[in-house]
Amino acid sequence: MRAYLPEYELKPAASLTEALTLLSDEPGVWKPFAGGTDLMVLFEAGKLLHKKFVNIWNLPELRGIEVTPEFVTLGALTTYTDVQANEVLQQEFPMLCQAASETGGLAIQNRGTLGGNIANASPAGDSPPALLVYDAELELVSTQGSRFVPYNGFHTGYKQMRMREDELIKSIHLPRVSKPLLHYYRKVGTRKAQAISKICFAAVTQVDASEIKEIRIALGSVAPTVIRCSRTEDVLRNRKVNAETISAARLELAREISPIDDIRSTARYRLRVAQNVLEDFLTSLN
Amino acid sequence: MQTIGRPVPRKEGRDKVTGQARYVDDLIFPEMLYGATVRSAVARGRIKKISFEGNIPWDEFTIVTAKDIPGENCVALILLDQPYLADEFINHPEEPILLLAHPDKHLLEEARRNVQLEIEPLPAIFTLEDSLNRKEIIWGEDNLFKSYKVEKGNVDEVWQSADFIIEGEYETGAQEQLYIENNGVIAIASPEDGVTVWGSMQCPYYVHKALLKLFGLPEDKIRVVQVETGGGFGGKEEYPSMIAGHAALLSWKSGRPVKIVYDRAEDMASTTKRHPSWTKHRTAVSRDGKLLGMEIDFVIDGGAYATLSAVVLSRGTIHAAGPYSCPNVRIKSRAVATNAPPHGEERFAESNKTSRQKKGMGFASFMHGAGFTGSGEKYLESVVGAEATADGRVRILAASTEIGQGTNTIFAQIAAEALRLDYDSIEVAKPDTGAVPNSGPTVASRTCMIVGKLVESAVLGLKQTLSGSGLLKENYTQEDFRQACRSYIEQHGALKSYSKYKAPPGINWDDEKYEGDAYGAYAWAVYVAEVTIDTVTYEARVDDFVAVQEVGKVIHPILAAGQIEGGVAQAIGYTLFENVVWKDGRMINNQMTNYIIPTAADIPPIRVFFEENPYAYGPAGAKGIGELPMDGAAPAILNAIENATGASINHIPLMPESLIEALGGESG
């Protein structure tokens, strides 16, 4: 362990109110610590720059999966294991379950949370592309009350998001309109388990008389944030799937994403494989 | 009762599965300090200034620099070029410069961050081409650690008459051994009592030799003890000499026991890896399929210091032409210097290669020599001892280490079989240079064939002593043996027998001409791989793998199959997954998140078959096995990929990012 332990503070919060009060009394001083699956890796490597954390892991207000006729509401502390075990999610949001099953190993799936995955704001997260195409909304809370923001557009740049320092993600709302859609999810990570994605692709669509009606596409690891590819969606909407459509969609996707060379892969590979996966998805519709 | 060829329980298996086995990091000594290494951030340069910054109680720390070394500042191995601590010049990133020790290991890390090094950078070289072209001279007069030349027949005359000439250049990458247990040692050292080191290692006597020079002490003042070791794969052959020396220097200065255990990031960035290589083959073939001649140029990147590059190069040179009969051969080989951390031995490998889902099949036929190359075994003069106790138990005394591969178990099997005793009545002593003779390093697929044979001879020596004293008749029982041992020890004292290596008759090697029998025996194998290429993602998956080999008599079928399965899995990683990403001589993906090794889900069923052709000079007919499986998987897989896609690939690791280029960016 390379971190100097005495420099760190992890304060337990007895209630959501107590956690939020701490965040608002000293803005920017305290940061939330949930499952710790990202923070502990940085800590171990001596690269965790922030030193003061409030432990929110035990807050019941941020737990649980609630189902109403219109929405499934996932508490921010919902773990990947919780996601996989939920029947409504299995039936209506299968890509979220698949993403959860492909994230880390069992220990990570037991500790890692959806709220943490969003707040960590990595462009390589496995769940965010699925949340984007499922039109998720986030409920943010602070001592001043709560507000809802669409997940699409929540991330504004690398590790940047539309959330104040005194706010916590309380829950994630998924509108229950996905069941009739076709779902396609593909994580490319070179090995079959325990991989960080090189490309992560999620899409839902509705095809009527071989014409694409509704379509939503999102990609991870190809830009500073996970992104909804709305321009590529526009190219595909109300089109029949044929060689010409596929070619146009590939071209538009290349304009819409901005992959880079990094320690895990190359820009060239990411671009080409993102296009290939898009084509694989479109071909699967016929 | 026969024990050879039966899957007897591992000697240390119970301790390992019940958690009783104690590894270095489990050991705590009273008053122990923790040690840390301050390393260079630059590849090549000159140390201008070292300063101790921050809010750190520096007076509580033991600080060691090159000036504190009591003997010679070099890691004694083949050459004496590598310092324990850089004194003035830096030759690779992560080179050790200064050592720190403190009772609080957390504060130790904080202190390590607060040592400021001012280093004037010097131009560095990182590629084989730059080293061969002498863009900078960074080692000796010509950057050349070692070169060999092998000549047979007359290669220059075959090109004219050849029906076909096949040429190719082949590249292999570095590979991290990634043993589960990182490098670690504990040392107690003082001018009065000498130096004792407990550590995770393959070769206790290498460490012993290195510490002699570092401290300038007599042999009996240095003691090296191997503790339970969580894997080696060649990565704990020479590096433990470095970390052991560091812990011992800190203990020497502080007067307290010092433990150094690397974390994964330090272990991956700083310790040895498999040598990257480049090979050019030119082969003349006749229309009827005969090999007429081969010309081979083989170069390996040794990193900044010589370490064991000469040994690795020698093995590579001799294996370069593969298992084929060819009348005219020329092999030229070179090990060169670059400003990367030194590359060490790793379980040897030789890549001599030859819808959306594309399938293919490929095979490779190859051999691997067992034991040290050339005259190596003759120079090593390995010795094994055996000792009988008054209650009829037999202890094997050898410095060969159990590193997960089964040394303890096969030694006990060999001894039990030779003496016709129960497997349980044989013990294998812990490798401790204070108590066991030097049976040589645990490397080069030599432990079973070479050292195992010495075990067999040593225990037979016990039997001969007892028979010669008239205490043991021809057909004896376990009880007769016990009685004989008791009587002998009562009458004569300790009953011990030692056996020293002698080359088998007819095995001769010429070091000058590089001619003769490089090895006493070879293992032979044919491996077959079936692959699927996903043309959407350019990922190659191995679907099925068959490994057929002839390794002489199989001593322990489960351990032997495990060696093959593990070796093939490691080789699949080498071929398709494991990409060391270098930046200015430093590995930058030195974490398991980004250095991708295959998981169980990525490894196909590995079907292992043995042909047994007993070797007269191996114990019960056994030959070597450890490194063999590394050699065949890469060429079999690349041939399967060529079969699937038509693309001929000449480099590994073959990552999807480079397969995309080989397939011309063709999409699915």
PDB file of N, CA and C in Angstrom, chain A residues 1-7 41 44-47 184 186 188-196 198 250 263-266 268-269 272-273 276-277 279-280 283, chain B residues 106-107 109-110 112-113 263 265-266 356 534-539 541 577 581 588-589 592-594 596-597 599 601-602 655-657 660-661 665-668:
ATOM      1  N   MET A   1       0.838  -1.198   0.000  1.00  0.00           N
ATOM      2  CA  MET A   1       0.000   0.000   0.000  1.00  0.00           C
ATOM      3  C   MET A   1       0.870   1.244   0.000  1.00  0.00           C
ATOM      4  N   ARG A   2       0.655   2.094  -0.986  1.00  0.00           N
ATOM      5  CA  ARG A   2       1.544   3.251  -1.111  1.00  0.00           C
ATOM      6  C   ARG A   2       0.986   4.519  -0.469  1.00  0.00           C
ATOM      7  N   ALA A   3      -0.300   4.505  -0.114  1.00  0.00           N
ATOM      8  CA  ALA A   3      -0.872   5.707   0.499  1.00  0.00           C
ATOM      9  C   ALA A   3      -0.367   5.838   1.927  1.00  0.00           C
ATOM     10  N   TYR A   4      -0.296   7.071   2.415  1.00  0.00           N
ATOM     11  CA  TYR A   4       0.070   7.287   3.812  1.00  0.00           C
ATOM     12  C   TYR A   4      -1.232   7.389   4.611  1.00  0.00           C
ATOM     13  N   LEU A   5      -1.603   6.280   5.231  1.00  0.00           N
ATOM     14  CA  LEU A   5      -2.912   6.131   5.855  1.00  0.00           C
ATOM     15  C   LEU A   5      -3.286   7.256   6.829  1.00  0.00           C
ATOM     16  N   PRO A   6      -2.379   7.698   7.707  1.00  0.00           N
ATOM     17  CA  PRO A   6      -2.780   8.734   8.673  1.00  0.00           C
ATOM     18  C   PRO A   6      -3.265  10.033   8.044  1.00  0.00           C
ATOM     19  N   GLU A   7      -2.971  10.252   6.787  1.00  0.00           N
ATOM     20  CA  GLU A   7      -3.428  11.494   6.151  1.00  0.00           C
ATOM     21  C   GLU A   7      -4.891  11.437   5.711  1.00  0.00           C
ATOM     22  N   VAL A  41      -8.505   1.385  -5.265  1.00  0.00           N
ATOM     23  CA  VAL A  41      -7.427   1.094  -6.219  1.00  0.00           C
ATOM     24  C   VAL A  41      -6.451   2.266  -6.268  1.00  0.00           C
ATOM     25  N   GLU A  44      -4.505   2.409  -2.892  1.00  0.00           N
ATOM     26  CA  GLU A  44      -3.448   1.390  -2.845  1.00  0.00           C
ATOM     27  C   GLU A  44      -2.212   1.847  -3.642  1.00  0.00           C
ATOM     28  N   ALA A  45      -2.477   2.503  -4.778  1.00  0.00           N
ATOM     29  CA  ALA A  45      -1.375   2.930  -5.642  1.00  0.00           C
ATOM     30  C   ALA A  45      -0.748   4.256  -5.183  1.00  0.00           C
ATOM     31  N   GLY A  46      -1.292   4.837  -4.094  1.00  0.00           N
ATOM     32  CA  GLY A  46      -0.775   6.121  -3.625  1.00  0.00           C
ATOM     33  C   GLY A  46      -1.180   7.268  -4.537  1.00  0.00           C
ATOM     34  N   LYS A  47      -2.297   7.092  -5.286  1.00  0.00           N
ATOM     35  CA  LYS A  47      -2.711   8.123  -6.245  1.00  0.00           C
ATOM     36  C   LYS A  47      -4.052   8.748  -5.888  1.00  0.00           C
ATOM     37  N   TYR A 184     -29.238  -4.446 -27.885  1.00  0.00           N
ATOM     38  CA  TYR A 184     -27.946  -4.991 -28.350  1.00  0.00           C
ATOM     39  C   TYR A 184     -26.833  -4.366 -27.518  1.00  0.00           C
ATOM     40  N   ARG A 186     -22.601  -4.749 -26.455  1.00  0.00           N
ATOM     41  CA  ARG A 186     -21.337  -5.438 -26.720  1.00  0.00           C
ATOM     42  C   ARG A 186     -20.192  -4.692 -26.037  1.00  0.00           C
ATOM     43  N   VAL A 188     -16.179  -4.710 -25.647  1.00  0.00           N
ATOM     44  CA  VAL A 188     -14.951  -5.260 -26.212  1.00  0.00           C
ATOM     45  C   VAL A 188     -13.829  -4.969 -25.232  1.00  0.00           C
ATOM     46  N   GLY A 189     -13.293  -6.033 -24.658  1.00  0.00           N
ATOM     47  CA  GLY A 189     -12.284  -5.805 -23.603  1.00  0.00           C
ATOM     48  C   GLY A 189     -11.092  -6.723 -23.716  1.00  0.00           C
ATOM     49  N   THR A 190     -10.923  -7.376 -24.871  1.00  0.00           N
ATOM     50  CA  THR A 190      -9.818  -8.286 -25.176  1.00  0.00           C
ATOM     51  C   THR A 190      -9.874  -9.593 -24.411  1.00  0.00           C
ATOM     52  N   ARG A 191     -10.104  -9.546 -23.089  1.00  0.00           N
ATOM     53  CA  ARG A 191     -10.318 -10.846 -22.454  1.00  0.00           C
ATOM     54  C   ARG A 191     -11.762 -10.936 -21.996  1.00  0.00           C
ATOM     55  N   LYS A 192     -12.189 -12.162 -21.665  1.00  0.00           N
ATOM     56  CA  LYS A 192     -13.620 -12.384 -21.483  1.00  0.00           C
ATOM     57  C   LYS A 192     -14.145 -11.932 -20.131  1.00  0.00           C
ATOM     58  N   ALA A 193     -13.260 -11.712 -19.174  1.00  0.00           N
ATOM     59  CA  ALA A 193     -13.721 -11.278 -17.855  1.00  0.00           C
ATOM     60  C   ALA A 193     -12.681 -10.341 -17.273  1.00  0.00           C
ATOM     61  N   GLN A 194     -13.078  -9.578 -16.242  1.00  0.00           N
ATOM     62  CA  GLN A 194     -12.125  -8.723 -15.534  1.00  0.00           C
ATOM     63  C   GLN A 194     -11.398  -7.755 -16.465  1.00  0.00           C
ATOM     64  N   ALA A 195     -12.142  -7.200 -17.416  1.00  0.00           N
ATOM     65  CA  ALA A 195     -11.488  -6.296 -18.369  1.00  0.00           C
ATOM     66  C   ALA A 195     -12.081  -4.899 -18.256  1.00  0.00           C
ATOM     67  N   ILE A 196     -11.261  -3.901 -18.541  1.00  0.00           N
ATOM     68  CA  ILE A 196     -11.772  -2.549 -18.724  1.00  0.00           C
ATOM     69  C   ILE A 196     -12.025  -2.401 -20.217  1.00  0.00           C
ATOM     70  N   LYS A 198     -12.439  -1.494 -24.058  1.00  0.00           N
ATOM     71  CA  LYS A 198     -11.793  -0.701 -25.105  1.00  0.00           C
ATOM     72  C   LYS A 198     -12.867   0.018 -25.904  1.00  0.00           C
ATOM     73  N   ARG A 250     -22.060   4.126 -40.601  1.00  0.00           N
ATOM     74  CA  ARG A 250     -20.632   3.987 -40.239  1.00  0.00           C
ATOM     75  C   ARG A 250     -19.926   5.328 -40.393  1.00  0.00           C
ATOM     76  N   ILE A 263      -3.262   3.599 -23.057  1.00  0.00           N
ATOM     77  CA  ILE A 263      -2.547   2.414 -22.595  1.00  0.00           C
ATOM     78  C   ILE A 263      -3.266   1.123 -22.975  1.00  0.00           C
ATOM     79  N   ARG A 264      -4.586   1.212 -23.220  1.00  0.00           N
ATOM     80  CA  ARG A 264      -5.351  -0.001 -23.491  1.00  0.00           C
ATOM     81  C   ARG A 264      -5.567  -0.294 -24.966  1.00  0.00           C
ATOM     82  N   SER A 265      -5.569   0.731 -25.804  1.00  0.00           N
ATOM     83  CA  SER A 265      -5.855   0.476 -27.211  1.00  0.00           C
ATOM     84  C   SER A 265      -5.440   1.676 -28.059  1.00  0.00           C
ATOM     85  N   THR A 266      -5.829   1.615 -29.340  1.00  0.00           N
ATOM     86  CA  THR A 266      -5.472   2.710 -30.246  1.00  0.00           C
ATOM     87  C   THR A 266      -6.737   3.373 -30.791  1.00  0.00           C
ATOM     88  N   ARG A 268      -7.280   4.134 -33.848  1.00  0.00           N
ATOM     89  CA  ARG A 268      -7.637   3.466 -35.100  1.00  0.00           C
ATOM     90  C   ARG A 268      -8.470   2.214 -34.838  1.00  0.00           C
ATOM     91  N   TYR A 269      -8.021   1.425 -33.853  1.00  0.00           N
ATOM     92  CA  TYR A 269      -8.754   0.205 -33.513  1.00  0.00           C
ATOM     93  C   TYR A 269     -10.148   0.549 -32.998  1.00  0.00           C
ATOM     94  N   ARG A 272     -12.502   1.769 -35.859  1.00  0.00           N
ATOM     95  CA  ARG A 272     -12.906   0.704 -36.769  1.00  0.00           C
ATOM     96  C   ARG A 272     -13.830  -0.308 -36.081  1.00  0.00           C
ATOM     97  N   VAL A 273     -13.504  -0.670 -34.868  1.00  0.00           N
ATOM     98  CA  VAL A 273     -14.317  -1.674 -34.185  1.00  0.00           C
ATOM     99  C   VAL A 273     -15.665  -1.093 -33.766  1.00  0.00           C
ATOM    100  N   ASN A 276     -17.608  -1.434 -36.793  1.00  0.00           N
ATOM    101  CA  ASN A 276     -17.938  -2.846 -37.033  1.00  0.00           C
ATOM    102  C   ASN A 276     -19.055  -3.326 -36.122  1.00  0.00           C
ATOM    103  N   VAL A 277     -18.990  -2.906 -34.851  1.00  0.00           N
ATOM    104  CA  VAL A 277     -20.016  -3.342 -33.904  1.00  0.00           C
ATOM    105  C   VAL A 277     -21.368  -2.739 -34.303  1.00  0.00           C
ATOM    106  N   GLU A 279     -22.277  -2.013 -37.293  1.00  0.00           N
ATOM    107  CA  GLU A 279     -22.731  -2.778 -38.454  1.00  0.00           C
ATOM    108  C   GLU A 279     -23.265  -4.155 -38.030  1.00  0.00           C
ATOM    109  N   ASP A 280     -22.586  -4.775 -37.058  1.00  0.00           N
ATOM    110  CA  ASP A 280     -23.025  -6.076 -36.555  1.00  0.00           C
ATOM    111  C   ASP A 280     -24.420  -5.959 -35.951  1.00  0.00           C
ATOM    112  N   THR A 283     -26.939  -5.365 -38.833  1.00  0.00           N
ATOM    113  CA  THR A 283     -27.124  -6.595 -39.597  1.00  0.00           C
ATOM    114  C   THR A 283     -28.010  -7.577 -38.831  1.00  0.00           C
TER     115      THR A 283
ATOM    116  N   HIS B 106       3.897   2.575   6.448  1.00  0.00           N
ATOM    117  CA  HIS B 106       3.127   3.626   5.778  1.00  0.00           C
ATOM    118  C   HIS B 106       3.957   4.915   5.671  1.00  0.00           C
ATOM    119  N   LEU B 107       4.617   5.232   6.784  1.00  0.00           N
ATOM    120  CA  LEU B 107       5.478   6.416   6.776  1.00  0.00           C
ATOM    121  C   LEU B 107       6.644   6.215   5.791  1.00  0.00           C
ATOM    122  N   GLU B 109       6.530   4.786   2.921  1.00  0.00           N
ATOM    123  CA  GLU B 109       6.081   5.158   1.571  1.00  0.00           C
ATOM    124  C   GLU B 109       6.058   6.676   1.404  1.00  0.00           C
ATOM    125  N   GLU B 110       5.606   7.352   2.473  1.00  0.00           N
ATOM    126  CA  GLU B 110       5.574   8.810   2.432  1.00  0.00           C
ATOM    127  C   GLU B 110       7.003   9.356   2.281  1.00  0.00           C
ATOM    128  N   ARG B 112       9.560   7.726   0.955  1.00  0.00           N
ATOM    129  CA  ARG B 112      10.062   7.397  -0.390  1.00  0.00           C
ATOM    130  C   ARG B 112       9.657   8.485  -1.388  1.00  0.00           C
ATOM    131  N   ARG B 113       8.420   8.970  -1.245  1.00  0.00           N
ATOM    132  CA  ARG B 113       7.947  10.029  -2.152  1.00  0.00           C
ATOM    133  C   ARG B 113       8.696  11.346  -1.945  1.00  0.00           C
ATOM    134  N   ASP B 263       5.329  -4.310  -3.909  1.00  0.00           N
ATOM    135  CA  ASP B 263       3.937  -4.428  -4.328  1.00  0.00           C
ATOM    136  C   ASP B 263       3.937  -4.741  -5.825  1.00  0.00           C
ATOM    137  N   ALA B 265       2.955  -3.163  -8.465  1.00  0.00           N
ATOM    138  CA  ALA B 265       3.411  -2.113  -9.385  1.00  0.00           C
ATOM    139  C   ALA B 265       4.939  -2.066  -9.435  1.00  0.00           C
ATOM    140  N   GLU B 266       5.585  -2.164  -8.276  1.00  0.00           N
ATOM    141  CA  GLU B 266       7.051  -2.118  -8.234  1.00  0.00           C
ATOM    142  C   GLU B 266       7.641  -3.390  -8.850  1.00  0.00           C
ATOM    143  N   ARG B 356     -18.002 -13.786 -40.002  1.00  0.00           N
ATOM    144  CA  ARG B 356     -17.463 -12.919 -38.962  1.00  0.00           C
ATOM    145  C   ARG B 356     -16.549 -13.743 -38.081  1.00  0.00           C
ATOM    146  N   ASP B 534     -12.660 -13.274 -34.615  1.00  0.00           N
ATOM    147  CA  ASP B 534     -13.880 -12.484 -34.716  1.00  0.00           C
ATOM    148  C   ASP B 534     -13.551 -11.276 -35.595  1.00  0.00           C
ATOM    149  N   THR B 535     -14.145 -11.218 -36.780  1.00  0.00           N
ATOM    150  CA  THR B 535     -13.772 -10.133 -37.702  1.00  0.00           C
ATOM    151  C   THR B 535     -14.468  -8.821 -37.360  1.00  0.00           C
ATOM    152  N   VAL B 536     -15.329  -8.829 -36.350  1.00  0.00           N
ATOM    153  CA  VAL B 536     -15.891  -7.563 -35.866  1.00  0.00           C
ATOM    154  C   VAL B 536     -14.882  -6.858 -34.961  1.00  0.00           C
ATOM    155  N   THR B 537     -14.257  -7.654 -34.087  1.00  0.00           N
ATOM    156  CA  THR B 537     -13.366  -7.059 -33.072  1.00  0.00           C
ATOM    157  C   THR B 537     -11.897  -7.419 -33.268  1.00  0.00           C
ATOM    158  N   TYR B 538     -11.599  -8.265 -34.248  1.00  0.00           N
ATOM    159  CA  TYR B 538     -10.223  -8.716 -34.527  1.00  0.00           C
ATOM    160  C   TYR B 538      -9.606  -9.443 -33.326  1.00  0.00           C
ATOM    161  N   GLU B 539     -10.463 -10.049 -32.536  1.00  0.00           N
ATOM    162  CA  GLU B 539      -9.966 -10.822 -31.402  1.00  0.00           C
ATOM    163  C   GLU B 539      -9.806 -12.274 -31.826  1.00  0.00           C
ATOM    164  N   ARG B 541      -9.465 -16.126 -30.532  1.00  0.00           N
ATOM    165  CA  ARG B 541      -9.706 -17.003 -29.385  1.00  0.00           C
ATOM    166  C   ARG B 541      -9.172 -18.383 -29.707  1.00  0.00           C
ATOM    167  N   PHE B 577      -2.330 -11.975 -25.634  1.00  0.00           N
ATOM    168  CA  PHE B 577      -2.864 -11.042 -24.642  1.00  0.00           C
ATOM    169  C   PHE B 577      -1.828 -10.092 -24.032  1.00  0.00           C
ATOM    170  N   VAL B 581       3.633  -2.384 -22.391  1.00  0.00           N
ATOM    171  CA  VAL B 581       3.653  -1.076 -23.045  1.00  0.00           C
ATOM    172  C   VAL B 581       4.829  -0.283 -22.477  1.00  0.00           C
ATOM    173  N   ILE B 588       4.811   0.968 -18.658  1.00  0.00           N
ATOM    174  CA  ILE B 588       3.823   1.901 -18.097  1.00  0.00           C
ATOM    175  C   ILE B 588       2.493   1.219 -17.779  1.00  0.00           C
ATOM    176  N   ASN B 589       2.303  -0.009 -18.233  1.00  0.00           N
ATOM    177  CA  ASN B 589       1.073  -0.714 -17.812  1.00  0.00           C
ATOM    178  C   ASN B 589       1.427  -1.732 -16.725  1.00  0.00           C
ATOM    179  N   MET B 592      -2.176  -5.049 -12.996  1.00  0.00           N
ATOM    180  CA  MET B 592      -2.895  -6.165 -13.613  1.00  0.00           C
ATOM    181  C   MET B 592      -4.152  -5.714 -14.345  1.00  0.00           C
ATOM    182  N   THR B 593      -4.620  -4.481 -14.062  1.00  0.00           N
ATOM    183  CA  THR B 593      -5.765  -3.942 -14.793  1.00  0.00           C
ATOM    184  C   THR B 593      -5.429  -3.739 -16.268  1.00  0.00           C
ATOM    185  N   ASN B 594      -4.212  -3.322 -16.541  1.00  0.00           N
ATOM    186  CA  ASN B 594      -3.865  -2.938 -17.906  1.00  0.00           C
ATOM    187  C   ASN B 594      -2.852  -3.850 -18.583  1.00  0.00           C
ATOM    188  N   ILE B 596      -2.802  -7.258 -19.609  1.00  0.00           N
ATOM    189  CA  ILE B 596      -3.890  -8.227 -19.699  1.00  0.00           C
ATOM    190  C   ILE B 596      -3.326  -9.643 -19.810  1.00  0.00           C
ATOM    191  N   ILE B 597      -3.565 -10.449 -18.781  1.00  0.00           N
ATOM    192  CA  ILE B 597      -3.264 -11.877 -18.907  1.00  0.00           C
ATOM    193  C   ILE B 597      -4.595 -12.595 -19.088  1.00  0.00           C
ATOM    194  N   THR B 599      -7.771 -14.886 -18.574  1.00  0.00           N
ATOM    195  CA  THR B 599      -8.463 -15.475 -17.422  1.00  0.00           C
ATOM    196  C   THR B 599      -8.821 -16.921 -17.783  1.00  0.00           C
ATOM    197  N   ALA B 601     -11.579 -18.004 -18.359  1.00  0.00           N
ATOM    198  CA  ALA B 601     -12.589 -17.968 -19.414  1.00  0.00           C
ATOM    199  C   ALA B 601     -11.960 -17.829 -20.802  1.00  0.00           C
ATOM    200  N   ASP B 602     -10.707 -17.413 -20.859  1.00  0.00           N
ATOM    201  CA  ASP B 602     -10.038 -17.205 -22.151  1.00  0.00           C
ATOM    202  C   ASP B 602      -9.204 -18.403 -22.583  1.00  0.00           C
ATOM    203  N   MET B 655      -1.885  -8.545 -30.699  1.00  0.00           N
ATOM    204  CA  MET B 655      -3.047  -7.904 -30.093  1.00  0.00           C
ATOM    205  C   MET B 655      -4.067  -7.608 -31.192  1.00  0.00           C
ATOM    206  N   PRO B 656      -5.353  -7.472 -30.833  1.00  0.00           N
ATOM    207  CA  PRO B 656      -6.359  -7.117 -31.855  1.00  0.00           C
ATOM    208  C   PRO B 656      -5.959  -5.861 -32.613  1.00  0.00           C
ATOM    209  N   GLU B 657      -5.260  -4.923 -31.914  1.00  0.00           N
ATOM    210  CA  GLU B 657      -4.851  -3.670 -32.555  1.00  0.00           C
ATOM    211  C   GLU B 657      -3.842  -3.899 -33.677  1.00  0.00           C
ATOM    212  N   ILE B 660      -5.768  -6.099 -36.759  1.00  0.00           N
ATOM    213  CA  ILE B 660      -6.567  -5.225 -37.637  1.00  0.00           C
ATOM    214  C   ILE B 660      -5.711  -4.776 -38.829  1.00  0.00           C
ATOM    215  N   GLU B 661      -4.431  -4.524 -38.568  1.00  0.00           N
ATOM    216  CA  GLU B 661      -3.528  -4.098 -39.648  1.00  0.00           C
ATOM    217  C   GLU B 661      -3.244  -5.270 -40.576  1.00  0.00           C
ATOM    218  N   GLY B 665      -7.602  -4.013 -42.228  1.00  0.00           N
ATOM    219  CA  GLY B 665      -8.760  -3.246 -41.775  1.00  0.00           C
ATOM    220  C   GLY B 665     -10.057  -3.747 -42.374  1.00  0.00           C
ATOM    221  N   GLU B 666     -10.024  -4.955 -42.901  1.00  0.00           N
ATOM    222  CA  GLU B 666     -11.216  -5.552 -43.502  1.00  0.00           C
ATOM    223  C   GLU B 666     -12.297  -5.686 -42.425  1.00  0.00           C
ATOM    224  N   SER B 667     -13.501  -5.305 -42.753  1.00  0.00           N
ATOM    225  CA  SER B 667     -14.531  -5.317 -41.716  1.00  0.00           C
ATOM    226  C   SER B 667     -15.481  -6.490 -41.904  1.00  0.00           C
ATOM    227  N   GLY B 668     -16.280  -6.710 -40.863  1.00  0.00           N
ATOM    228  CA  GLY B 668     -17.072  -7.931 -40.775  1.00  0.00           C
ATOM    229  C   GLY B 668     -18.356  -7.949 -41.545  1.00  0.00           C
TER     230      GLY B 668
END
